[in-house]
Each structure stands twice: as C-alpha cells, then as structure tokens.
mmCIF file of C-alpha atoms and ligand atoms in Angstrom:
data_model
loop_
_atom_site.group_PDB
_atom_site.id
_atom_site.type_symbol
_atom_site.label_atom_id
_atom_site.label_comp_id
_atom_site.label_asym_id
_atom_site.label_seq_id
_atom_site.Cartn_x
_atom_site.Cartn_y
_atom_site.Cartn_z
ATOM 1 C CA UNK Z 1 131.903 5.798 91.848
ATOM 2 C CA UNK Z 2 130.892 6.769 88.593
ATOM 3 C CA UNK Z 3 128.215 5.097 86.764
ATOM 4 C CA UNK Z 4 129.200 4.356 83.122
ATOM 5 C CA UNK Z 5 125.162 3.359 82.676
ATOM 6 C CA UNK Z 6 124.482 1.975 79.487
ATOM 7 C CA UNK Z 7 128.520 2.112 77.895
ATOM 8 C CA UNK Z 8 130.843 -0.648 78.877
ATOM 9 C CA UNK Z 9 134.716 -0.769 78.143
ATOM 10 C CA UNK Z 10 134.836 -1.773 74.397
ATOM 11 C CA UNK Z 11 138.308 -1.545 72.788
ATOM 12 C CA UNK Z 12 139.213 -2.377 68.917
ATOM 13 C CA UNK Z 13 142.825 -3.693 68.162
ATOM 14 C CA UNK Z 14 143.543 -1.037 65.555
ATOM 15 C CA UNK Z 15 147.614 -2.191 64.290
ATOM 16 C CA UNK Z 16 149.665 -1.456 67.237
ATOM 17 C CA UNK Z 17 146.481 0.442 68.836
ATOM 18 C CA UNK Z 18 143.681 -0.259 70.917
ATOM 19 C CA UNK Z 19 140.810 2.123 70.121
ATOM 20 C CA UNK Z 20 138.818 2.962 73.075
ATOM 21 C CA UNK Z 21 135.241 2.978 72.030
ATOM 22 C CA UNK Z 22 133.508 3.073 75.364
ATOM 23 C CA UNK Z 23 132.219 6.066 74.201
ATOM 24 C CA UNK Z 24 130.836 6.139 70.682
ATOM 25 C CA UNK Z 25 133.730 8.113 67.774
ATOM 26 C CA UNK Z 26 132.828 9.358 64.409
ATOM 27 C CA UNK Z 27 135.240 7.587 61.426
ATOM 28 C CA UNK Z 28 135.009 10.100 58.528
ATOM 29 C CA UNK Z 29 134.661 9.853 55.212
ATOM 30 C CA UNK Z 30 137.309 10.219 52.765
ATOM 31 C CA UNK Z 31 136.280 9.417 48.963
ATOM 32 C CA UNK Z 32 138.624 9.567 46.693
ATOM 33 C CA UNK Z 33 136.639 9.119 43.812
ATOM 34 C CA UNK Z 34 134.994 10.565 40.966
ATOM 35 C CA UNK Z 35 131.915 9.427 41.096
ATOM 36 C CA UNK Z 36 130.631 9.003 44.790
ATOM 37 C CA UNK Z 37 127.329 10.069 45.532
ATOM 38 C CA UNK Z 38 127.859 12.970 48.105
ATOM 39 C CA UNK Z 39 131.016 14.387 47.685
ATOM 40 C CA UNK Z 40 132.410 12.363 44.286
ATOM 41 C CA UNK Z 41 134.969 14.775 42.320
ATOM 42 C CA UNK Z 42 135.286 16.598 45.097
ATOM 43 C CA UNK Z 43 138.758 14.808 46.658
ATOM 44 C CA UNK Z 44 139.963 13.162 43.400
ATOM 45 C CA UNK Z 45 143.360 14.583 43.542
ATOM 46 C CA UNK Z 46 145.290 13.280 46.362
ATOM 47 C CA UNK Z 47 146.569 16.509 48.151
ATOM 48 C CA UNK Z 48 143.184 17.961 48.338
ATOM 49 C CA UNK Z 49 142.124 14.171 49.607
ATOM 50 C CA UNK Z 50 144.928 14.111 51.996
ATOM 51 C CA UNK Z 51 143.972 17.834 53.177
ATOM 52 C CA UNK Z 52 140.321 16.696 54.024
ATOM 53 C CA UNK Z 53 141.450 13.833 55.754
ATOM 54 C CA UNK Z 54 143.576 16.053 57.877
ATOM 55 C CA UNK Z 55 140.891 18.658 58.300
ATOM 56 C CA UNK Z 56 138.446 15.509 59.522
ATOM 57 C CA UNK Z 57 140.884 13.973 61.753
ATOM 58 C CA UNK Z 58 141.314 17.793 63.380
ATOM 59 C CA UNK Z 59 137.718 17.883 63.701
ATOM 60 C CA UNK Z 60 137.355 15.233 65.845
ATOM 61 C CA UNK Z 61 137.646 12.104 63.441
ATOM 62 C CA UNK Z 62 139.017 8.647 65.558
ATOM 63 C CA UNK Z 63 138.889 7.194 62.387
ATOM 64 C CA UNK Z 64 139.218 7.734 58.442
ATOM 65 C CA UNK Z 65 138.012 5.966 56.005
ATOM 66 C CA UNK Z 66 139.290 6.222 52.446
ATOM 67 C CA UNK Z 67 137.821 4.503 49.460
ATOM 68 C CA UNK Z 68 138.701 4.557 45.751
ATOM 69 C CA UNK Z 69 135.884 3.171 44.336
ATOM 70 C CA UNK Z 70 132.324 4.017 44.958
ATOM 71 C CA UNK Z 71 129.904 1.325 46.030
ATOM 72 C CA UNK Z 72 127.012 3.842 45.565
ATOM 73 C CA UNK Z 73 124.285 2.129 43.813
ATOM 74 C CA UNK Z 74 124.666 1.182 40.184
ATOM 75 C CA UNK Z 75 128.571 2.292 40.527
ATOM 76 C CA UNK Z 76 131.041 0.270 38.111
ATOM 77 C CA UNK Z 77 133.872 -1.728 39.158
ATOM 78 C CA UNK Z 78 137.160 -0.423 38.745
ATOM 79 C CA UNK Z 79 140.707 -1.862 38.668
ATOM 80 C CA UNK Z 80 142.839 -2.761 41.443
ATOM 81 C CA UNK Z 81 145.774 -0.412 39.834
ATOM 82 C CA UNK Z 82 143.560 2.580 39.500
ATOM 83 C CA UNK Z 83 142.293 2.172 43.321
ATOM 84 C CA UNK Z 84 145.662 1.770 44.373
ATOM 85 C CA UNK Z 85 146.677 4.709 42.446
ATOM 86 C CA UNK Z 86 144.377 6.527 44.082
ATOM 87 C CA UNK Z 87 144.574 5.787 47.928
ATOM 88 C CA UNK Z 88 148.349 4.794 48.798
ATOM 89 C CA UNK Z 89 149.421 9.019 48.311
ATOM 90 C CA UNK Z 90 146.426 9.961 50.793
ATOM 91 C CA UNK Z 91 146.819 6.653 52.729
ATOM 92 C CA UNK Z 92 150.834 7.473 53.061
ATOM 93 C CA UNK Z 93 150.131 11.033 53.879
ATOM 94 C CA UNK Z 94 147.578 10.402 56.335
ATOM 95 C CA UNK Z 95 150.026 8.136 57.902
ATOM 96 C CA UNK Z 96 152.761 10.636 58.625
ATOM 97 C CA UNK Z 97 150.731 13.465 59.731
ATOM 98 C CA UNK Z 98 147.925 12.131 61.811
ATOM 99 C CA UNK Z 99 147.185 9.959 64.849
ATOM 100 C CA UNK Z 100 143.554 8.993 63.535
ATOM 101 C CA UNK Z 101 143.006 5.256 62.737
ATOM 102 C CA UNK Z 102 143.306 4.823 58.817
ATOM 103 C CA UNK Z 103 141.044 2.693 57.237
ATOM 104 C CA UNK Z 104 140.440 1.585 53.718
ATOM 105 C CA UNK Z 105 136.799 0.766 52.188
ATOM 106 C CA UNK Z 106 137.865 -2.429 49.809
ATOM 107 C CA UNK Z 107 137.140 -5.373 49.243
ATOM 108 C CA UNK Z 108 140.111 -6.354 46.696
ATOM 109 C CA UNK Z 109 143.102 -8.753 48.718
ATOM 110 C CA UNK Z 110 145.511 -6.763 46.652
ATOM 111 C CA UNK Z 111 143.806 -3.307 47.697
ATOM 112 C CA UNK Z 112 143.634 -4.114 51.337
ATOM 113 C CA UNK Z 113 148.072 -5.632 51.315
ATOM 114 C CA UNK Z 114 149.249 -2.543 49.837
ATOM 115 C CA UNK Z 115 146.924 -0.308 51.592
ATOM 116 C CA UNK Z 116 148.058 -2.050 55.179
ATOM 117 C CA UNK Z 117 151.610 -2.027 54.105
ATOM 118 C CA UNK Z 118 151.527 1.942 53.464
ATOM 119 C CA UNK Z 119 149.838 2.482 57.016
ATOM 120 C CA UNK Z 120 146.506 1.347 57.110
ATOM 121 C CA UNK Z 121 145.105 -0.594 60.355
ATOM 122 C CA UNK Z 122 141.856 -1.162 59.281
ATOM 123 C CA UNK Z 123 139.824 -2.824 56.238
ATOM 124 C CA UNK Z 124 136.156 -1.570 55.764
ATOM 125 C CA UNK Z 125 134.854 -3.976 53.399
ATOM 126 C CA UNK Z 126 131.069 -3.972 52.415
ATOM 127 C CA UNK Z 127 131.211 -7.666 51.229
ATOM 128 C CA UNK Z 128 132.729 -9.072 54.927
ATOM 129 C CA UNK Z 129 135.548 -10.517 53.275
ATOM 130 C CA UNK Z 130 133.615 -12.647 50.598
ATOM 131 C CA UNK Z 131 136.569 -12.399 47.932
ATOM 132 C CA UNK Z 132 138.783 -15.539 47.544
ATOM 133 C CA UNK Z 133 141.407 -14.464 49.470
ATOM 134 C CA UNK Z 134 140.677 -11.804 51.655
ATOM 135 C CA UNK Z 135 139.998 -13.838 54.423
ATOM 136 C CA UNK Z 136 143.347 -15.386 54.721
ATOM 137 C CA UNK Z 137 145.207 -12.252 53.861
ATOM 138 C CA UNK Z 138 143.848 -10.657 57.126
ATOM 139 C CA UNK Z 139 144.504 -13.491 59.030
ATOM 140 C CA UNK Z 140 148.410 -13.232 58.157
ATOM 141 C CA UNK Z 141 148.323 -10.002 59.064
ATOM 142 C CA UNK Z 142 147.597 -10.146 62.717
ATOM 143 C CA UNK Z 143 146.310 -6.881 64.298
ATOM 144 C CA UNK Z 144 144.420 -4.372 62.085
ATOM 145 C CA UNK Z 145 140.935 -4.390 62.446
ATOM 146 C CA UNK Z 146 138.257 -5.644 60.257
ATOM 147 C CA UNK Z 147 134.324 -3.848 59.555
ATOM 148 C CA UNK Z 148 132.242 -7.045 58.217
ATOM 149 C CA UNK Z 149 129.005 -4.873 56.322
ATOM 150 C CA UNK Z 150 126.158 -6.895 55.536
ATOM 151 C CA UNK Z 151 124.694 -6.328 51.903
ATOM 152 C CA UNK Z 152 122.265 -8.542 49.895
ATOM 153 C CA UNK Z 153 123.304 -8.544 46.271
ATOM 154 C CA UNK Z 154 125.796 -6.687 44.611
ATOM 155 C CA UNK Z 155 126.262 -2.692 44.587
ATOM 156 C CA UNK Z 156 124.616 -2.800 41.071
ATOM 157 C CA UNK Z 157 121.567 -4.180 41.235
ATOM 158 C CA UNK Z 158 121.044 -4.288 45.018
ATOM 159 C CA UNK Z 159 118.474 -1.723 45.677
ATOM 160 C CA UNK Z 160 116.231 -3.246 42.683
ATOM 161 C CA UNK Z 161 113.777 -5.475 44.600
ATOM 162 C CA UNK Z 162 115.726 -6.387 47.965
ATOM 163 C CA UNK Z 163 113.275 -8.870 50.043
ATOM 164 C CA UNK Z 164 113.644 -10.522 53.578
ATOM 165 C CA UNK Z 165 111.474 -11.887 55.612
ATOM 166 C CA UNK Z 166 112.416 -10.591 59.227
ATOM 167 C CA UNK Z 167 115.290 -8.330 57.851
ATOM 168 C CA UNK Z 168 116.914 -8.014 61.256
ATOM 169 C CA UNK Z 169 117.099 -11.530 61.907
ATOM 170 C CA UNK Z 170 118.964 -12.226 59.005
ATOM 171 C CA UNK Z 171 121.037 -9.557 59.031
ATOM 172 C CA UNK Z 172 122.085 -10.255 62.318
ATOM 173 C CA UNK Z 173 122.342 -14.327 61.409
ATOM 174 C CA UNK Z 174 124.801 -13.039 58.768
ATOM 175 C CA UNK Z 175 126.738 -11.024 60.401
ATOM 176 C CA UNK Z 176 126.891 -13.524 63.410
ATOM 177 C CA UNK Z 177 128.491 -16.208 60.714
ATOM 178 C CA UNK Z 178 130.898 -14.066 59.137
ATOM 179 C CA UNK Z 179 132.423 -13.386 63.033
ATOM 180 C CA UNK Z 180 132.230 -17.176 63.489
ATOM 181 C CA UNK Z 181 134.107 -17.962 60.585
ATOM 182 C CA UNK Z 182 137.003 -14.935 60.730
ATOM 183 C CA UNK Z 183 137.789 -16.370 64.335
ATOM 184 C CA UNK Z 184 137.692 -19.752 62.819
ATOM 185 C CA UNK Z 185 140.248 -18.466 59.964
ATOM 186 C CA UNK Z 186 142.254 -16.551 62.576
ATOM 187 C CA UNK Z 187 141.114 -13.104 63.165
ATOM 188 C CA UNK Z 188 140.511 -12.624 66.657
ATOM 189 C CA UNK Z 189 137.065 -10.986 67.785
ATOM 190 C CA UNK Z 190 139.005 -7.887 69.245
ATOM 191 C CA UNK Z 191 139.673 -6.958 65.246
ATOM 192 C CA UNK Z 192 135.927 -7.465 64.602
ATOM 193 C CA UNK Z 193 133.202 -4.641 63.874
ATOM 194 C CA UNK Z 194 130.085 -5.358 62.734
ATOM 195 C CA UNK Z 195 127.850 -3.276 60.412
ATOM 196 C CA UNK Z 196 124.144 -3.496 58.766
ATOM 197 C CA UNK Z 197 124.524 -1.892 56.223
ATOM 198 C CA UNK Z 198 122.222 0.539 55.747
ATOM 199 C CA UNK Z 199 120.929 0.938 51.961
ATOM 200 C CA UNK Z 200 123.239 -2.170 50.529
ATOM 201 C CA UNK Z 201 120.197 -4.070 48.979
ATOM 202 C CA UNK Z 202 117.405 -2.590 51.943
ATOM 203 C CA UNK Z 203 114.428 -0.589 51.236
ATOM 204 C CA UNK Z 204 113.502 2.551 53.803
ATOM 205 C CA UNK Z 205 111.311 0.392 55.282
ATOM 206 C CA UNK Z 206 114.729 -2.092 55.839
ATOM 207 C CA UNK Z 207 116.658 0.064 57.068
ATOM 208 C CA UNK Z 208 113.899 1.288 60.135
ATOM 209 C CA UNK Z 209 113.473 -2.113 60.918
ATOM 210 C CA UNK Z 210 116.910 -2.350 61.368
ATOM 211 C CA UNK Z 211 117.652 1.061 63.117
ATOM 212 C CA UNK Z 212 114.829 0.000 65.705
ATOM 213 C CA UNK Z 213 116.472 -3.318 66.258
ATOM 214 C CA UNK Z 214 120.600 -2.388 66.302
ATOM 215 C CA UNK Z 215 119.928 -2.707 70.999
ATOM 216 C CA UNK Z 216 120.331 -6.622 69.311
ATOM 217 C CA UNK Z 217 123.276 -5.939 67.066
ATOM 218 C CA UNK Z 218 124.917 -4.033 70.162
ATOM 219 C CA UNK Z 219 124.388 -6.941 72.642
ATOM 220 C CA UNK Z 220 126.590 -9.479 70.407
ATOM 221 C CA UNK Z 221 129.350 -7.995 72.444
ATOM 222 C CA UNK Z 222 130.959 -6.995 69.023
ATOM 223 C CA UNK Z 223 131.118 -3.056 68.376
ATOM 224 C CA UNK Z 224 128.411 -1.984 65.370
ATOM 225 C CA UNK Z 225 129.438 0.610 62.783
ATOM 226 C CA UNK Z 226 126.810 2.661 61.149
ATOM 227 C CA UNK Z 227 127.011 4.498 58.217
ATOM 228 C CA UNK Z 228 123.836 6.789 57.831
ATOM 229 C CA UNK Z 229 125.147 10.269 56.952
ATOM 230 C CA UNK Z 230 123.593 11.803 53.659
ATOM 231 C CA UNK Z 231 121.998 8.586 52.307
ATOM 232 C CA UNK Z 232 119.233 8.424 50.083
ATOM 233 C CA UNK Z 233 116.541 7.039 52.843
ATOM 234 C CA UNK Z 234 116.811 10.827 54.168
ATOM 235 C CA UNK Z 235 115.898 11.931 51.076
ATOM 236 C CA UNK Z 236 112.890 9.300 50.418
ATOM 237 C CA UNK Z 237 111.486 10.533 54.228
ATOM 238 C CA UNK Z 238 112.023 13.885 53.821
ATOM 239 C CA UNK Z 239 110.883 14.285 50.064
ATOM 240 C CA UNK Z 240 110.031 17.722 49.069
ATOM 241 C CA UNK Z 241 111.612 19.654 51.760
ATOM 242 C CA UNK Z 242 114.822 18.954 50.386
ATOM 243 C CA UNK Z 243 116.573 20.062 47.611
ATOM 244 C CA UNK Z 244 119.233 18.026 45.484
ATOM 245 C CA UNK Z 245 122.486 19.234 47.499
ATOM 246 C CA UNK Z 246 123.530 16.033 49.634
ATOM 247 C CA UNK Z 247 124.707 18.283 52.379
ATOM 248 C CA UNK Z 248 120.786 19.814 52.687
ATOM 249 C CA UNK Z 249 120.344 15.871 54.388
ATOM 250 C CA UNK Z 250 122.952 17.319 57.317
ATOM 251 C CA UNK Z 251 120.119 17.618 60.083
ATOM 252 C CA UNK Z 252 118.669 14.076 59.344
ATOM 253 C CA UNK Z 253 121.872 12.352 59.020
ATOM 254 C CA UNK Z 254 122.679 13.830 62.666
ATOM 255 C CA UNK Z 255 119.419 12.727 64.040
ATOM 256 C CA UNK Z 256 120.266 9.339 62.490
ATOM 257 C CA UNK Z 257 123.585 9.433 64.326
ATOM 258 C CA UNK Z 258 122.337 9.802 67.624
ATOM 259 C CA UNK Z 259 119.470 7.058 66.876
ATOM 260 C CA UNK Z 260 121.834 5.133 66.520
ATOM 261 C CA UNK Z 261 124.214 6.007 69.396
ATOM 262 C CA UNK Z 262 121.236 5.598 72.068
ATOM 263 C CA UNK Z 263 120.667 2.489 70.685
ATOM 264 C CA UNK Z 264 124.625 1.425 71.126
ATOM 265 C CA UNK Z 265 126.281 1.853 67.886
ATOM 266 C CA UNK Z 266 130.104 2.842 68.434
ATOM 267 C CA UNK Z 267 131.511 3.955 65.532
ATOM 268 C CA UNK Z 268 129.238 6.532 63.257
ATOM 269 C CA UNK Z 269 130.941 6.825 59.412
ATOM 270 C CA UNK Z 270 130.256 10.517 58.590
ATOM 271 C CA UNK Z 271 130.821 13.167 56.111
ATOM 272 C CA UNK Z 272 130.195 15.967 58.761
ATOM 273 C CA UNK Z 273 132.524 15.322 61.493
ATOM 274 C CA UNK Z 274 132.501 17.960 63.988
ATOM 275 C CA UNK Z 275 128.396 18.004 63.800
ATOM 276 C CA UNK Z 276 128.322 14.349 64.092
ATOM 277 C CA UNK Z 277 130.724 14.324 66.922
ATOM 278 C CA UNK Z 278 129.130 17.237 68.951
ATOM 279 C CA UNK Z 279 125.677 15.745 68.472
ATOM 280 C CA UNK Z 280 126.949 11.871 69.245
ATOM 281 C CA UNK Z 281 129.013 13.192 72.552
ATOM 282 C CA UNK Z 282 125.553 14.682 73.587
ATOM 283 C CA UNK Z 283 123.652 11.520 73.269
ATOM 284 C CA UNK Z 284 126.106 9.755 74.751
ATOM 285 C CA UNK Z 285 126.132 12.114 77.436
ATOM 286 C CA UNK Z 286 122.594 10.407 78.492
ATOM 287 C CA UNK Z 287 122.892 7.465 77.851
ATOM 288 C CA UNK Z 288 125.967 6.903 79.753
ATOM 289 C CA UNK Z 289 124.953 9.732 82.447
ATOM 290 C CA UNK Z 290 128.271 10.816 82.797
ATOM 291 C CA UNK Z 291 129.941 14.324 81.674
ATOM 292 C CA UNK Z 292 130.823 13.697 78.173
HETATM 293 C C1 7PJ V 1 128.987 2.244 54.042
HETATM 294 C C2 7PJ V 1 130.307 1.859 53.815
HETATM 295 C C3 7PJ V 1 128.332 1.807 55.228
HETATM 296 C C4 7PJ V 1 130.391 0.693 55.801
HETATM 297 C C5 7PJ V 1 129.614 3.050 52.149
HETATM 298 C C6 7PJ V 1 128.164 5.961 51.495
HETATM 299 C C7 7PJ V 1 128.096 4.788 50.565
HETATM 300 N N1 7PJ V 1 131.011 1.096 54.689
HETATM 301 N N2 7PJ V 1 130.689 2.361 52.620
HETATM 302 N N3 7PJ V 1 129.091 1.033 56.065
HETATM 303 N N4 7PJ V 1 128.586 3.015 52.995
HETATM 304 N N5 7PJ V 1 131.041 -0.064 56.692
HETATM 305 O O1 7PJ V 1 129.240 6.473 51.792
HETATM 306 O O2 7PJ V 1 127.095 6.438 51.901
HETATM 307 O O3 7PJ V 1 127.166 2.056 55.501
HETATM 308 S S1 7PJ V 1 129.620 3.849 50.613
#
C-alpha cells in the first residue's frame, strides 16, 4: 500500500470540476494591468494577456488567476467597466483554449457575474467577500469556488502601521468566521480556500509568524492558498543583494513556495510557473514520500 504520509485527498469544486489538490498545484498569475508591481504593463493588451495565460497553463499552471486591478500597496481603485473591459477577452479566451481552472482576483459583485458568466469557476477576492453583495451573488451561483484572503485595512494604507497582537491567531479567527458565515449564506465548504494573506496590512515580521504557523491554517481541513512569489518581504530580507528587477526575487519566492508546501499549503499563486511547480513537486515529494 502506498503511504500518502503527510497529503490527504483534498478536492475543490471548481464549476463543473473537482480539483484534486492532494498534491499541492501552482495557480499563476495573470495581471492584466498597468500598474501591478511585478509584471504591470507587461499583459495590458488582451492577446498578449491571453498568450501568457496559455503559456502558464502549458507550464504546468492548475489554475489562473487574472486580475484587472492591482491591489499592490497604495494602488487606486478603478471602475467596474474598465476591469471588465479588461478581463472578459482574456477570461473568454482562456476559456476556449485551456483546461486550467480560471479564476478572477475581484472583489466587485458585478466583476465576479460577468467574469463567471464568460467562464470563470473561481473568485479570488482579497476582501473574503466583504462587499454588499458578493456574498449572496456566490451563493446563487452554486459551484465555483471561492479564495477568502485575510487583509487588515485597505490596499492603500494597509502596510502603514499594521498591529496584532498574536497575528496568527487572528488571522486564523478571521478566516475561521468568514467560512462560518459563507456556509451559513450557502456556499458549501467544498468551494472554500483559505488564504493569509501575506503583505495585505503585515509587516516581515507578520508574515514569518504566519509562514511558521500555516501546519494550523492547514489542519482547518480547508485547503490554504499562498501567494508569496516576488513580494516585497523578499526584498526587505534580502536587501542589498538584490537589485530592483522583481524577477531577481525568483530564488526566494521558490524557497517560500516550498516553505509553504512542507508546511501544507495547496495551492501556491506564482508568477514563475514551471520553477514553482518543479520545486513544489519536489517538496511534496517528501513530505508525502511518494514518487511525485
Ligand atoms: C494575493 C492575491 C495573495 C490572494 C495579490 C501580488 C499582489 N490573492 N492577490 N493571495 N496577492 N489570494 O500579486 O503579489 O497573496 S496581488
């Protein structure tokens, strides 16, 4: 008999889809946006988006996720016509010509119905459904999956002074009610991943704490999402060895990754995909002690 070790079955209702994640998968990251901090400008128009996302999802990608509006620290708001305008072509495309789970970082109701009607079957939303609306919208709709991120403040002023007092605890205590009360609403638990949210209103020292502690994330029974890849905490460690290209943080955010993995994260959100995947199906390699 094999011994699966440390990885139990774990499936995510994904539309008409049930993701296996007994084994961790990388969800890439699509921005198409002007203004992101890694790769903004770089995917603005929708064909080169769309050919990314394809790229990714040949690479290895289970899942992509595509935002139109940045959520990068100080980033503005825009409107829900100009996010619209720029996901539904790459959302559409994506649709037709891949088999990797499409998701959609939003947290607009509007956003999230159009984005589900053109082929999405999942909503990544860094406020965990906190808009009026959004909660009951995605309880109509009855199978896609939902990521609940945890984030103290809002994306413009949350890395200012963000304080906790046991920063895992309340995390977790968080993200434990916002499960509660989307199976309350109607969203079954199978639809449910939960994220920390690394760098939405945390310090360095935050986000540690909460690396070291995601074993307790992991045992809610709930898959946890990371997303780690490129962000500034690698650059705060790592100071002068690196120089202002995001993509010089590619070594970190892979050690990161498998951090993360070992400690029973199941879905890692990544710019890199076929590093993050080779380096994730290693570490999962031990800690499930089976061939990956
Ligand atoms: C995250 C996200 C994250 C989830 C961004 C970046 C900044 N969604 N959207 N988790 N980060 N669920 O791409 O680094 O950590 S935007």
């Amino acid at each position: 008999m094999i011994d699966r070790g440390a990885y139990e079955l774990m499936h995510l209702m994904c539309g008409s889809r049930l993701l296996d994640l007994s084994r961790p998968v990388v969800m890439g990251i699509l921005n198409v946006t002007p203004d992101s901090f890694s790769d903004g400008g770089r995917f603005v128009e929708p064909q080169a988006a769309l050919e990314q996302g394809l790229r990714m999802a040949e690479e290895g990608a289970a899942l992509i996720d595509v935002g139109g509006e940045s959520t990068r620290p100080g980033s503005v708001a825009i409107s829900e016509a100009a996010e619209l305008e720029r996901i539904l072509p790459v959302i559409e495309g994506l649709a037709r010509q891949s088999t990797a789970v499409i998701s959609v970082d939003t947290s607009k109701p509007a956003v999230m119905r159009e984005a589900l009607s053109a082929g999405a079957t999942m909503i990544n939303d860094v406020q965990a459904l906190s808009e009026p609306g959004a909660l009951e919208l995605l309880a109509r709709h009855s199978q896609c999956a939902v990521c609940l991120m945890h984030m103290q403040g809002d994306p413009r002023t949350m890395q200012t002074n963000p304080v906790y007092r046991d920063v895992a605890a309340e995390v977790g205590a968080f993200l434990a009610s916002r499960v509660e009360t989307c199976v309350a609403a109607g969203i079954k638990k199978e639809r449910l991943v939960i994220d920390p949210g690394f760098g939405f209103g945390k310090t360095v020292a935050h986000n540690l704490e909460l690396l070291r502690r995601l074993g307790d994330f992991a045992a809610t029974g709930v898959p946890v999402l990371v997303g780690l890849s490129r962000k500034s905490m690698i650059k705060s460690l790592l100071g002068d060895r690196l120089g202002e290209l995001t993509s010089d943080r590619l070594p970190a955010s892979l050690a990161l990754a498998v951090v993360a993995v070992m400690s029973g994260a199941r879905i890692v959100r990544a710019h890199d995909v076929r590093e993050t995947s080779d380096a994730i199906r290693i570490a999962s390699a031990v800690s499930a002690r089976v061939a990956a």
